[in-house]
CSV table of C-alpha atoms in Angstrom, one decimal:
chain,number,residue,atom,x,y,z
L,1,MET,CA,-49.2,7.4,-1.6
L,2,ASN,CA,-48.0,6.7,-4.4
L,3,HIS,CA,-46.3,3.9,-4.5
L,4,ILE,CA,-47.5,2.0,-8.1
L,5,MET,CA,-46.0,4.0,-10.6
L,6,GLN,CA,-46.6,4.8,-14.6
L,7,ASN,CA,-48.7,2.1,-16.5
L,8,GLU,CA,-47.6,3.3,-19.9
L,9,LEU,CA,-44.0,4.3,-20.6
L,10,SER,CA,-42.1,6.8,-22.6
L,11,GLU,CA,-41.1,6.3,-26.3
L,12,ASN,CA,-37.4,7.0,-24.6
L,13,THR,CA,-37.7,4.4,-21.5
L,14,LYS,CA,-38.9,2.1,-23.9
L,15,ALA,CA,-35.1,2.5,-26.6
L,16,MET,CA,-33.5,2.6,-23.0
L,17,LEU,CA,-34.8,-0.8,-22.3
L,18,MET,CA,-34.3,-2.6,-25.3
L,19,LEU,CA,-30.7,-1.6,-25.7
L,20,THR,CA,-29.5,-1.9,-22.2
L,21,HIS,CA,-31.4,-5.0,-20.7
L,22,TYR,CA,-32.4,-8.5,-21.9
L,23,PHE,CA,-36.2,-9.7,-21.6
L,24,ASN,CA,-35.6,-13.7,-21.1
L,25,ARG,CA,-32.7,-16.4,-21.9
L,26,SER,CA,-33.0,-16.3,-25.9
L,27,ASP,CA,-32.0,-13.2,-26.2
L,28,ARG,CA,-29.0,-13.9,-24.2
L,29,SER,CA,-27.8,-15.5,-26.6
L,30,ALA,CA,-28.9,-13.1,-29.6
L,31,CYS,CA,-28.3,-10.1,-28.2
L,32,LYS,CA,-25.7,-8.4,-26.4
L,33,PRO,CA,-27.2,-4.9,-24.4
L,34,LEU,CA,-24.9,-2.2,-23.9
L,35,THR,CA,-23.1,-1.7,-20.1
L,36,ASP,CA,-23.2,1.4,-19.0
L,37,ASN,CA,-20.7,3.0,-20.0
L,38,GLY,CA,-22.1,2.0,-23.5
L,39,PHE,CA,-25.4,3.2,-22.6
L,40,GLY,CA,-23.2,6.4,-20.8
L,41,TYR,CA,-21.4,7.3,-24.2
L,42,LEU,CA,-24.2,6.6,-26.3
L,43,ALA,CA,-25.9,9.1,-24.1
L,44,HIS,CA,-23.1,11.7,-24.5
L,45,TRP,CA,-23.1,11.1,-28.1
L,46,MET,CA,-26.5,12.0,-28.7
L,47,ALA,CA,-27.0,15.4,-27.2
L,48,ALA,CA,-23.9,16.1,-29.3
L,49,ASN,CA,-25.8,15.3,-32.1
L,50,GLN,CA,-29.7,15.8,-32.1
L,51,PHE,CA,-30.7,12.6,-30.8
L,52,GLN,CA,-32.6,10.6,-28.8
L,53,PRO,CA,-33.2,7.1,-27.3
L,54,GLN,CA,-36.5,7.0,-29.4
L,55,ASP,CA,-36.3,8.1,-32.4
L,56,LEU,CA,-34.1,4.7,-32.4
L,57,LEU,CA,-37.6,3.9,-33.0
L,58,ASP,CA,-38.5,5.2,-36.0
L,59,ASN,CA,-36.9,4.2,-39.0
L,60,ASP,CA,-36.4,7.5,-40.4
L,61,ARG,CA,-34.7,8.3,-38.3
L,62,LEU,CA,-32.9,4.5,-37.2
L,63,GLU,CA,-31.3,5.3,-40.7
L,64,SER,CA,-29.7,8.3,-40.5
L,65,PHE,CA,-28.2,7.7,-37.2
L,66,PHE,CA,-26.5,4.6,-38.4
L,67,VAL,CA,-25.2,6.8,-41.2
L,68,GLU,CA,-23.8,9.3,-38.0
L,69,PHE,CA,-22.7,7.0,-36.3
L,70,GLY,CA,-20.6,5.9,-38.3
L,71,ASP,CA,-18.5,9.0,-39.1
L,72,GLU,CA,-15.9,8.6,-37.1
L,73,ALA,CA,-16.5,12.9,-37.0
L,74,THR,CA,-19.0,13.2,-34.9
L,75,HIS,CA,-17.4,11.3,-32.1
L,76,PHE,CA,-14.5,13.7,-31.6
L,77,ALA,CA,-16.8,15.6,-28.8
L,78,SER,CA,-17.9,12.7,-26.9
L,79,LYS,CA,-14.6,10.7,-26.7
L,80,ASN,CA,-13.1,14.0,-25.8
L,81,ALA,CA,-15.3,14.5,-23.3
L,82,LEU,CA,-15.3,10.5,-21.9
L,83,SER,CA,-11.7,9.4,-22.4
L,84,GLY,CA,-10.9,10.1,-19.2
L,85,SER,CA,-13.6,8.2,-16.8
L,86,MET,CA,-14.6,5.8,-19.2
L,87,ARG,CA,-11.7,2.8,-19.2
L,88,GLY,CA,-11.6,1.0,-23.0
L,89,LEU,CA,-13.6,3.7,-24.2
L,90,ASP,CA,-12.8,2.8,-28.1
L,91,LYS,CA,-13.3,-0.1,-27.4
L,92,THR,CA,-17.0,-0.2,-26.2
L,93,VAL,CA,-17.8,1.7,-29.6
L,94,LEU,CA,-16.4,-0.6,-31.8
L,95,GLU,CA,-18.3,-3.1,-30.2
L,96,MET,CA,-21.7,-0.6,-31.0
L,97,THR,CA,-22.2,-2.4,-34.5
L,98,LYS,CA,-25.1,-1.1,-36.4
L,99,GLU,CA,-25.9,-5.3,-36.4
L,100,ARG,CA,-25.6,-4.9,-32.9
L,101,PHE,CA,-27.9,-2.3,-32.8
L,102,GLN,CA,-30.9,-3.9,-35.3
L,103,SER,CA,-31.2,-7.2,-32.8
L,104,LEU,CA,-32.0,-5.0,-29.3
L,105,LEU,CA,-33.8,-3.0,-31.1
L,106,SER,CA,-36.0,-5.8,-33.3
L,107,ARG,CA,-37.9,-7.1,-30.2
L,108,GLY,CA,-40.1,-5.2,-29.0
L,109,MET,CA,-42.5,-8.3,-28.9
L,110,ALA,CA,-40.4,-9.3,-26.7
L,111,LEU,CA,-40.6,-6.2,-24.6
L,112,SER,CA,-44.1,-6.4,-24.3
L,113,GLN,CA,-44.1,-9.5,-22.8
L,114,ALA,CA,-41.6,-8.9,-20.5
L,115,LEU,CA,-43.4,-5.4,-19.3
L,116,GLU,CA,-46.3,-7.1,-18.6
L,117,LYS,CA,-44.9,-9.9,-17.0
L,118,TRP,CA,-43.1,-7.4,-14.3
L,119,GLN,CA,-45.9,-4.7,-14.3
L,120,SER,CA,-48.0,-7.9,-13.3
L,121,ALA,CA,-45.8,-8.5,-10.2
L,122,GLY,CA,-45.9,-4.8,-9.1
L,123,ILE,CA,-42.6,-3.9,-10.7
L,124,TRP,CA,-42.2,-0.6,-12.1
L,125,ILE,CA,-39.4,1.3,-14.2
L,126,ILE,CA,-37.9,4.9,-14.1
L,127,SER,CA,-35.5,5.7,-16.8
L,128,ARG,CA,-33.0,9.1,-16.5
L,129,ALA,CA,-35.5,10.9,-18.0
L,130,ASP,CA,-37.9,10.8,-15.4
L,131,LYS,CA,-38.0,13.4,-12.7
L,132,THR,CA,-38.7,10.6,-10.4
L,133,TYR,CA,-34.9,8.7,-11.1
L,134,PRO,CA,-32.8,9.8,-7.6
L,135,VAL,CA,-30.9,12.5,-8.5
L,136,GLN,CA,-27.7,11.4,-5.7
L,137,ILE,CA,-27.2,9.2,-8.4
L,138,LYS,CA,-27.9,10.4,-11.6
L,139,TYR,CA,-24.7,13.2,-10.1
L,140,GLY,CA,-23.3,10.6,-8.2
L,141,LEU,CA,-22.1,8.2,-10.5
L,142,ARG,CA,-22.6,10.9,-13.9
L,143,GLU,CA,-22.9,9.9,-18.0
L,144,LYS,CA,-22.3,6.2,-15.5
L,145,ALA,CA,-25.6,6.6,-13.8
L,146,PRO,CA,-28.5,3.4,-14.9
L,147,ALA,CA,-30.0,4.2,-18.0
L,148,ILE,CA,-32.8,2.0,-16.3
L,149,LEU,CA,-33.7,1.4,-12.6
L,150,PHE,CA,-36.5,-1.7,-11.6
L,151,GLY,CA,-38.7,-1.0,-8.8
L,152,THR,CA,-41.0,-2.2,-6.2
L,153,GLY,CA,-43.4,-0.5,-3.5
L,154,ASN,CA,-43.7,3.8,-1.9
L,155,ILE,CA,-41.8,5.3,-4.7
L,156,ASP,CA,-42.5,8.2,-2.3
L,157,LEU,CA,-39.7,6.9,0.3
L,158,LEU,CA,-36.6,8.6,-2.5
L,159,ASN,CA,-37.6,11.8,-0.6
L,160,PHE,CA,-36.9,11.2,2.2
L,161,LYS,CA,-33.9,10.7,4.6
L,162,GLY,CA,-31.8,7.6,6.5
L,163,VAL,CA,-29.2,6.0,6.9
L,164,GLY,CA,-27.2,2.8,5.8
L,165,PHE,CA,-26.6,-0.5,7.1
L,166,VAL,CA,-24.5,-3.5,6.1
L,167,GLY,CA,-23.0,-6.2,7.8
L,168,SER,CA,-21.7,-9.5,6.5
L,169,ARG,CA,-25.0,-11.8,6.5
L,170,ASN,CA,-23.6,-14.2,9.5
L,171,CYS,CA,-24.0,-11.5,12.1
L,172,GLY,CA,-24.4,-13.0,15.9
L,173,ALA,CA,-26.0,-12.0,18.5
L,174,THR,CA,-24.4,-9.0,20.1
L,175,ASP,CA,-24.4,-7.5,16.4
L,176,GLU,CA,-28.2,-8.7,15.9
L,177,SER,CA,-28.6,-6.6,19.1
L,178,ALA,CA,-25.9,-3.4,18.0
L,179,THR,CA,-28.3,-3.1,15.1
L,180,ILE,CA,-31.7,-3.0,16.8
L,181,THR,CA,-30.4,-0.2,19.3
L,182,TYR,CA,-28.6,1.9,15.4
L,183,VAL,CA,-32.0,1.1,14.3
L,184,ASP,CA,-34.3,2.4,17.4
L,185,ASP,CA,-31.9,5.7,18.3
L,186,ILE,CA,-32.0,7.2,14.3
L,187,ASN,CA,-36.6,5.6,13.4
L,188,GLN,CA,-36.9,7.7,16.5
L,189,HIS,CA,-35.1,10.9,14.7
L,190,GLY,CA,-37.7,10.2,11.6
L,191,LEU,CA,-35.0,8.7,9.6
L,192,GLN,CA,-35.5,5.6,7.9
L,193,VAL,CA,-33.3,2.9,6.8
L,194,VAL,CA,-31.5,2.1,3.0
L,195,SER,CA,-29.4,-1.1,2.9
L,196,GLY,CA,-28.9,-4.9,1.3
L,197,ALA,CA,-32.3,-6.1,1.4
L,198,ALA,CA,-29.5,-10.1,2.3
L,199,LYS,CA,-29.6,-11.6,4.7
L,200,GLY,CA,-28.0,-11.2,8.2
L,201,VAL,CA,-27.1,-7.6,9.0
L,202,ASP,CA,-29.3,-6.0,6.2
L,203,SER,CA,-32.5,-8.0,6.2
L,204,ILE,CA,-31.9,-7.1,10.8
L,205,ALA,CA,-31.6,-3.2,10.1
L,206,MET,CA,-34.6,-2.8,7.5
L,207,HIS,CA,-37.7,-5.3,9.5
L,208,ARG,CA,-36.6,-3.0,13.0
L,209,SER,CA,-37.4,-0.1,11.0
L,210,MET,CA,-40.7,-1.0,9.8
L,211,SER,CA,-41.8,-2.8,13.1
L,212,ASN,CA,-40.8,0.6,14.7
L,213,GLY,CA,-43.5,2.3,12.1
L,214,SER,CA,-41.0,3.9,9.6
L,215,ASN,CA,-39.9,2.9,6.5
L,216,SER,CA,-36.9,0.8,5.3
L,217,ILE,CA,-35.5,1.1,0.9
L,218,GLY,CA,-33.5,-2.0,0.3
L,219,ILE,CA,-31.0,-2.5,-2.8
L,220,LEU,CA,-31.0,-5.3,-4.0
L,221,GLY,CA,-28.5,-6.6,-6.5
L,222,ASP,CA,-30.9,-9.9,-7.6
L,223,SER,CA,-34.5,-11.1,-8.5
L,224,LEU,CA,-36.3,-8.3,-7.8
L,225,PHE,CA,-38.9,-10.4,-9.3
L,226,LYS,CA,-38.7,-13.3,-6.7
L,227,ALA,CA,-38.3,-10.5,-3.9
L,228,CYS,CA,-42.0,-8.9,-5.0
L,229,GLY,CA,-44.1,-12.4,-3.7
L,230,ASP,CA,-41.5,-13.0,-1.0
L,231,SER,CA,-43.7,-13.3,2.1
L,232,GLN,CA,-41.0,-11.3,4.7
L,233,TRP,CA,-41.4,-8.3,2.2
L,234,ARG,CA,-45.7,-8.5,1.2
L,235,SER,CA,-46.5,-6.9,3.7
L,236,TYR,CA,-44.8,-3.9,4.0
L,237,LEU,CA,-44.8,-3.1,0.7
L,238,LYS,CA,-48.9,-2.9,1.3
L,239,SER,CA,-48.6,-1.0,3.5
L,240,GLY,CA,-46.2,1.8,1.6
L,241,GLN,CA,-43.8,1.2,3.8
L,242,LEU,CA,-41.3,0.1,1.6
L,243,LEU,CA,-39.4,0.0,-1.5
L,244,LEU,CA,-37.3,-2.4,-3.3
L,245,LEU,CA,-34.8,-0.9,-5.8
L,246,SER,CA,-33.2,-2.2,-8.4
L,247,PRO,CA,-30.4,-1.3,-11.4
L,248,PHE,CA,-30.2,-4.8,-12.6
L,249,ASP,CA,-32.6,-6.7,-15.0
L,250,PRO,CA,-35.8,-8.2,-12.3
L,251,GLU,CA,-35.1,-12.2,-13.2
L,252,ALA,CA,-31.5,-11.9,-13.1
L,253,SER,CA,-29.3,-14.6,-10.4
L,254,PHE,CA,-26.9,-13.3,-7.9
L,255,GLY,CA,-23.3,-12.9,-8.2
L,256,ARG,CA,-24.0,-11.7,-12.4
L,257,GLY,CA,-21.7,-9.3,-13.1
L,258,GLN,CA,-20.9,-8.4,-9.5
L,259,ASN,CA,-24.3,-7.6,-8.7
L,260,ALA,CA,-23.9,-8.0,-5.6
L,261,MET,CA,-20.4,-6.1,-5.1
L,262,GLN,CA,-22.5,-2.9,-7.5
L,263,ARG,CA,-24.9,-2.7,-5.2
L,264,ASN,CA,-23.6,-1.4,-2.9
L,265,LYS,CA,-23.1,2.1,-3.7
L,266,TYR,CA,-26.7,2.4,-4.1
L,267,ILE,CA,-26.7,2.1,-0.7
L,268,TYR,CA,-24.4,5.2,0.2
L,269,PHE,CA,-25.3,7.2,-2.9
L,270,LEU,CA,-29.2,6.8,-0.6
L,271,SER,CA,-28.0,7.7,2.6
L,272,GLU,CA,-27.1,10.0,5.2
L,273,ALA,CA,-24.0,8.1,6.5
L,274,VAL,CA,-23.9,4.6,7.0
L,275,VAL,CA,-22.7,2.1,9.2
L,276,ALA,CA,-20.8,-1.0,9.0
L,277,VAL,CA,-22.2,-3.8,11.9
L,278,CYS,CA,-19.6,-5.7,11.5
L,279,SER,CA,-17.7,-7.2,8.7
L,280,GLY,CA,-14.8,-9.5,7.3
L,281,LEU,CA,-11.3,-8.7,5.9
L,282,GLU,CA,-12.8,-9.4,2.6
L,283,GLY,CA,-15.8,-9.2,0.8
L,284,GLY,CA,-18.8,-6.7,-0.3
L,285,THR,CA,-18.9,-5.0,3.2
L,286,PHE,CA,-15.4,-4.6,3.4
L,287,ASN,CA,-14.9,-3.5,0.4
L,288,GLY,CA,-18.1,-1.3,0.4
L,289,VAL,CA,-16.9,0.8,3.7
L,290,LYS,CA,-13.0,1.3,1.3
L,291,GLU,CA,-14.7,2.8,-2.0
L,292,ASN,CA,-16.5,4.7,0.8
L,293,LEU,CA,-13.8,6.3,2.8
L,294,ILE,CA,-11.2,6.8,-0.9
L,295,ALA,CA,-14.5,8.3,-2.7
L,296,ASN,CA,-16.3,10.3,-0.1
L,297,TRP,CA,-19.4,9.4,-0.5
L,298,CYS,CA,-21.4,9.7,2.8
L,299,PRO,CA,-19.9,10.1,6.0
L,300,GLN,CA,-18.7,5.7,7.3
L,301,TYR,CA,-19.3,4.9,11.1
L,302,ILE,CA,-17.7,1.8,11.9
L,303,SER,CA,-19.2,-0.3,14.6
L,304,ARG,CA,-17.9,-1.2,17.5
L,305,HIS,CA,-18.6,-3.8,20.0
L,306,ASP,CA,-18.2,-7.3,21.9
L,307,SER,CA,-18.3,-9.6,18.8
L,308,PRO,CA,-15.8,-12.0,17.5
L,309,ASN,CA,-16.4,-10.8,14.3
L,310,LEU,CA,-15.3,-7.4,13.8
L,311,ALA,CA,-11.8,-8.2,12.0
L,312,GLY,CA,-12.7,-6.1,9.5
L,313,ASN,CA,-14.1,-3.4,11.3
L,314,GLU,CA,-10.8,-2.9,13.4
L,315,GLU,CA,-8.5,-3.1,9.9
L,316,ILE,CA,-11.0,0.0,8.8
L,317,LEU,CA,-10.6,1.9,11.8
L,318,ASN,CA,-6.4,1.4,11.9
L,319,GLY,CA,-6.2,2.8,8.3
L,320,PHE,CA,-6.1,-0.8,6.7
L,321,PRO,CA,-2.8,-1.7,8.0
L,322,SER,CA,-2.6,-5.0,6.3
L,323,SER,CA,-3.2,-3.9,2.9
L,324,LYS,CA,-0.7,-4.9,-0.1
L,325,THR,CA,-0.6,-1.2,-0.9
L,326,LYS,CA,-1.8,2.0,0.7
L,327,VAL,CA,-5.3,2.8,0.4
L,328,LYS,CA,-5.4,6.9,0.1
L,329,VAL,CA,-8.7,7.6,1.3
L,330,LEU,CA,-10.3,11.3,1.3
L,331,THR,CA,-11.8,10.8,4.5
L,332,GLN,CA,-12.2,9.1,8.3
L,333,ALA,CA,-14.1,5.8,9.2
L,334,ASN,CA,-15.3,7.3,12.7
L,335,SER,CA,-16.6,4.6,15.6
L,336,ILE,CA,-19.2,4.2,16.3
L,337,THR,CA,-21.2,1.9,19.3
L,338,PRO,CA,-24.2,1.5,20.6
L,339,MET,CA,-23.9,2.7,23.8
L,340,ASP,CA,-23.5,6.0,21.8
L,341,SER,CA,-26.0,8.6,20.4
L,342,LEU,CA,-26.0,7.3,16.3
L,343,SER,CA,-28.5,10.3,15.9
L,344,SER,CA,-26.2,12.8,18.1
L,345,ALA,CA,-23.3,11.7,16.1
L,346,LEU,CA,-25.1,12.3,12.7
L,347,GLY,CA,-26.5,15.6,14.0
L,348,VAL,CA,-29.7,15.2,13.5
L,349,VAL,CA,-32.1,18.1,15.5
L,350,GLY,CA,-36.2,19.2,15.9
L,351,GLU,CA,-38.6,16.4,15.7
L,352,THR,CA,-38.5,13.1,17.1
L,353,GLU,CA,-40.9,11.0,14.8
L,354,SER,CA,-41.3,7.4,13.8
L,355,ASN,CA,-42.3,8.0,10.6
L,356,SER,CA,-39.7,9.0,8.7
L,357,THR,CA,-42.1,10.3,5.4
L,358,ASP,CA,-42.2,13.5,8.6
L,359,THR,CA,-38.7,14.3,7.2
L,360,ALA,CA,-38.5,15.9,3.9
L,361,ILE,CA,-34.6,15.4,2.7
L,362,ASN,CA,-32.8,17.9,1.2
L,363,ILE,CA,-29.9,16.8,-1.1
L,364,LYS,CA,-26.8,18.3,-0.9
L,365,LEU,CA,-25.4,18.8,-4.2
L,366,ASP,CA,-22.1,20.6,-5.2
L,367,ASP,CA,-22.0,24.3,-5.5
L,368,ASP,CA,-22.2,24.3,-9.7
L,369,SER,CA,-24.3,21.5,-9.9
L,370,PRO,CA,-28.2,22.1,-11.6
L,371,THR,CA,-30.8,21.6,-9.2
L,372,PRO,CA,-33.1,19.2,-10.1
L,373,ASN,CA,-36.3,20.3,-12.3
L,374,THR,CA,-40.0,20.0,-11.4
L,375,THR,CA,-40.6,18.8,-14.7
L,376,SER,CA,-39.1,15.5,-16.8
L,377,LEU,CA,-36.3,16.0,-18.1
L,378,SER,CA,-35.2,15.0,-21.8
L,379,GLU,CA,-32.3,12.5,-22.0
L,380,GLU,CA,-30.2,15.3,-24.4
L,381,GLU,CA,-30.4,17.6,-20.9
L,382,LEU,CA,-29.3,14.4,-18.7
L,383,ALA,CA,-26.6,13.5,-21.3
L,384,LEU,CA,-25.2,17.6,-21.8
L,385,SER,CA,-26.1,17.9,-17.6
L,386,ALA,CA,-23.7,14.8,-16.4
L,387,SER,CA,-20.7,15.7,-18.7
L,388,GLU,CA,-21.0,19.9,-18.2
L,389,GLY,CA,-18.0,20.0,-15.0
L,390,LEU,CA,-16.2,16.5,-16.5
L,391,GLN,CA,-12.7,18.4,-17.2
L,392,GLU,CA,-13.0,21.0,-14.6
L,393,SER,CA,-14.3,17.4,-11.7
L,394,SER,CA,-12.3,14.7,-12.6
L,395,HIS,CA,-11.9,13.7,-8.9
L,396,ASN,CA,-14.7,11.4,-10.2
L,397,ASP,CA,-16.1,8.0,-7.9
L,398,ASP,CA,-14.3,5.1,-10.3
L,399,ALA,CA,-11.2,8.0,-10.1
L,400,ASN,CA,-10.4,8.6,-6.7
L,401,SER,CA,-10.9,4.2,-6.2
L,402,MET,CA,-8.7,3.0,-8.2
L,403,ALA,CA,-6.1,5.8,-8.4
L,404,ASN,CA,-4.9,4.4,-5.4
L,405,ILE,CA,-4.9,0.6,-6.5
L,406,HIS,CA,-1.2,0.6,-7.2
L,407,PRO,CA,2.0,2.5,-6.2
L,408,ALA,CA,2.5,3.5,-9.9
L,409,PHE,CA,-0.4,5.5,-10.4
L,410,CYS,CA,0.7,7.7,-7.7
L,411,GLY,CA,-2.8,8.7,-6.4
L,412,SER,CA,-3.5,9.4,-10.4
L,413,GLU,CA,-6.6,8.5,-11.7
L,414,THR,CA,-5.0,9.7,-15.3
L,415,LEU,CA,-2.1,7.2,-14.4
L,416,ALA,CA,-5.3,4.6,-13.8
L,417,PHE,CA,-6.7,5.0,-16.5
L,418,PHE,CA,-4.4,4.7,-18.9
L,419,TYR,CA,-3.1,1.9,-17.4
L,420,PHE,CA,-6.6,-0.2,-18.3
L,421,ASP,CA,-6.9,1.7,-21.0
L,422,LEU,CA,-3.7,-0.8,-21.4
L,423,LEU,CA,-4.8,-3.6,-19.7
L,424,ASP,CA,-8.2,-3.8,-22.3
L,425,LEU,CA,-5.7,-3.8,-25.3
L,426,PHE,CA,-3.6,-6.4,-24.2
L,427,ARG,CA,-6.9,-8.5,-23.1
L,428,ALA,CA,-8.1,-8.4,-26.7
L,429,LYS,CA,-5.2,-9.8,-27.9
L,430,GLN,CA,-5.1,-12.7,-26.1
L,431,THR,CA,-9.0,-12.8,-24.3
L,432,ASN,CA,-7.2,-15.4,-21.7
L,433,ASP,CA,-4.8,-13.8,-20.5
L,434,ALA,CA,-3.8,-10.9,-20.8
L,435,SER,CA,-0.3,-10.9,-18.9
L,436,HIS,CA,0.7,-13.4,-22.0
L,437,ALA,CA,-0.1,-11.1,-24.8
L,438,SER,CA,2.5,-9.1,-26.1
L,439,LEU,CA,1.8,-5.3,-28.7
L,440,SER,CA,4.9,-2.8,-30.3
L,441,GLU,CA,5.1,0.1,-29.4
L,442,ALA,CA,3.0,0.6,-32.8
L,443,ASP,CA,0.1,-1.7,-31.9
L,444,ILE,CA,0.3,1.2,-28.9
L,445,LEU,CA,-0.2,4.0,-29.9
L,446,LYS,CA,-2.8,2.4,-33.3
L,447,GLY,CA,-5.0,1.6,-29.9
L,448,LEU,CA,-4.9,4.2,-28.1
L,449,HIS,CA,-5.4,6.5,-31.2
L,450,VAL,CA,-8.0,7.9,-29.5
L,451,LEU,CA,-5.3,9.6,-26.4
L,452,VAL,CA,-2.7,10.6,-29.4
L,453,ASP,CA,-5.0,12.9,-31.1
L,454,ILE,CA,-6.2,14.4,-28.0
L,455,ILE,CA,-2.3,14.1,-26.0
L,456,GLY,CA,-0.2,13.6,-28.6
L,457,LYS,CA,2.3,11.0,-29.0
L,458,ALA,CA,5.5,11.9,-27.1
L,459,ALA,CA,3.0,12.2,-23.8
L,460,VAL,CA,1.8,8.7,-24.3
L,461,THR,CA,5.2,6.9,-25.4
L,462,LYS,CA,6.1,9.2,-22.0
L,463,LEU,CA,3.5,7.3,-19.5
L,464,VAL,CA,4.1,4.3,-21.5
L,465,SER,CA,8.4,4.6,-20.3
L,466,HIS,CA,6.3,5.4,-16.7
L,467,PHE,CA,4.2,2.5,-17.0
L,468,GLN,CA,7.8,0.4,-18.0
L,469,SER,CA,9.7,1.4,-14.7
L,470,HIS,CA,7.2,0.8,-12.7
L,471,GLU,CA,6.9,-2.9,-13.5
L,472,LEU,CA,3.1,-2.4,-15.3
L,473,LEU,CA,4.6,-3.2,-18.8
L,474,ILE,CA,8.0,-5.6,-19.3
L,475,ARG,CA,10.2,-5.5,-22.3
L,476,PRO,CA,11.6,-8.2,-22.3
L,477,GLY,CA,14.5,-7.6,-25.3
L,478,ARG,CA,15.5,-4.5,-27.2
L,479,ALA,CA,12.8,-4.1,-29.3
L,480,LYS,CA,10.1,-2.0,-28.1
L,481,ILE,CA,7.4,-4.5,-27.7
L,482,TYR,CA,5.7,-5.0,-24.2
L,483,GLN,CA,4.2,-7.5,-22.4
L,484,ILE,CA,1.9,-6.0,-19.7
L,485,VAL,CA,1.8,-6.5,-15.8
L,486,ASP,CA,-2.4,-8.1,-14.8
L,487,ILE,CA,-3.1,-6.6,-11.2
L,488,GLU,CA,-6.6,-7.7,-11.6
L,489,LYS,CA,-5.5,-11.1,-12.0
């Protein structure tokens, strides 16, 4: 059983850590780590220009990097490939200054101290270049996959099939009973639990699975460092029945950067199917289900049982009738009751073992997706494999989700991305309230010059006219000066 990861990190992983994470409180005022989008773009650019993250730790290669990264011509291929899937790409790249890179890469001592602290608590680290990085996340998010994942416990559990469980923190006795019934069923067929390790349905499902002799994976949105010493998990971490995983800083506080909401997608990526036990009409469970139905990450089951906590369940099963805008889903949710056999609904066959380590996972990739290598992937190979097929498969998860937020998008991810690029442009001028900013047509064309280079000025002005006709861009007078309606407010 391999539940202690590598003691020595590769130079690539060290560089990725310094580029994407804080290490202490003083860091937060001294530097600004790259976002997932930012690092995803950098990885793509590096692959196109024969660099690796570890090159930034070598003074000579670092100087060469600064020279080439500062040359606009070297960015054309990456911007062309990624502009359709990354909002505000121009602004993201513009903010990758030499000074920012230097402030991030000068933290070698802080990195060493953080690693010592984290590893003493049992936390291990994997990067996108490691063969142990979950292929489901890598291909679900492609270039937006987190550069680094932190974990503690048995990493081998990533190789076995599981069912996700999500639901309210404030669940009642009948919700708990339904959760236990579903978990007992899947455990008897060799499936483990994947959940969020939070109070309520999450922890009920995880604890039941492990008390049954099976396993659990918990995706944390905060405080992995604190969880390592939590008495509720300690014995299961030692027995190898538990894996706690997080894409966020081990010492991050709950809610920072919408971590609690963002972690939902990782539960779906690592599950064969997900059961929503009880949901309100808003919040993480409800929004996570909606995201899944829009993107079709995995089969979605909605519990129907005797409970006062199922308002969200009914809203989902009825097709979101109360939604202000039409929710355009790629798949429908399935209803399930504790009287039904969840394992039969999932089509589970074979041995009825209580320990899910007897059930190996077969990763379901698209026909044109490469099978993961048994050797460690280089960052260049990873960036290239992530970008291959991007043009052919533009219906990525974020695009599918965003394309249905507003009727003006007409279900088109292209229109959605254009609107949000516009919104970023207006926000850059007026950071407090984008709707109070005004931009001329010339300002818009200048701010979106990369898109103009790709599709032409006439096409961009036509898109501007489209959003004006749908009243998301307001033209107060005769002059071509616009204000934007911020749909995220």
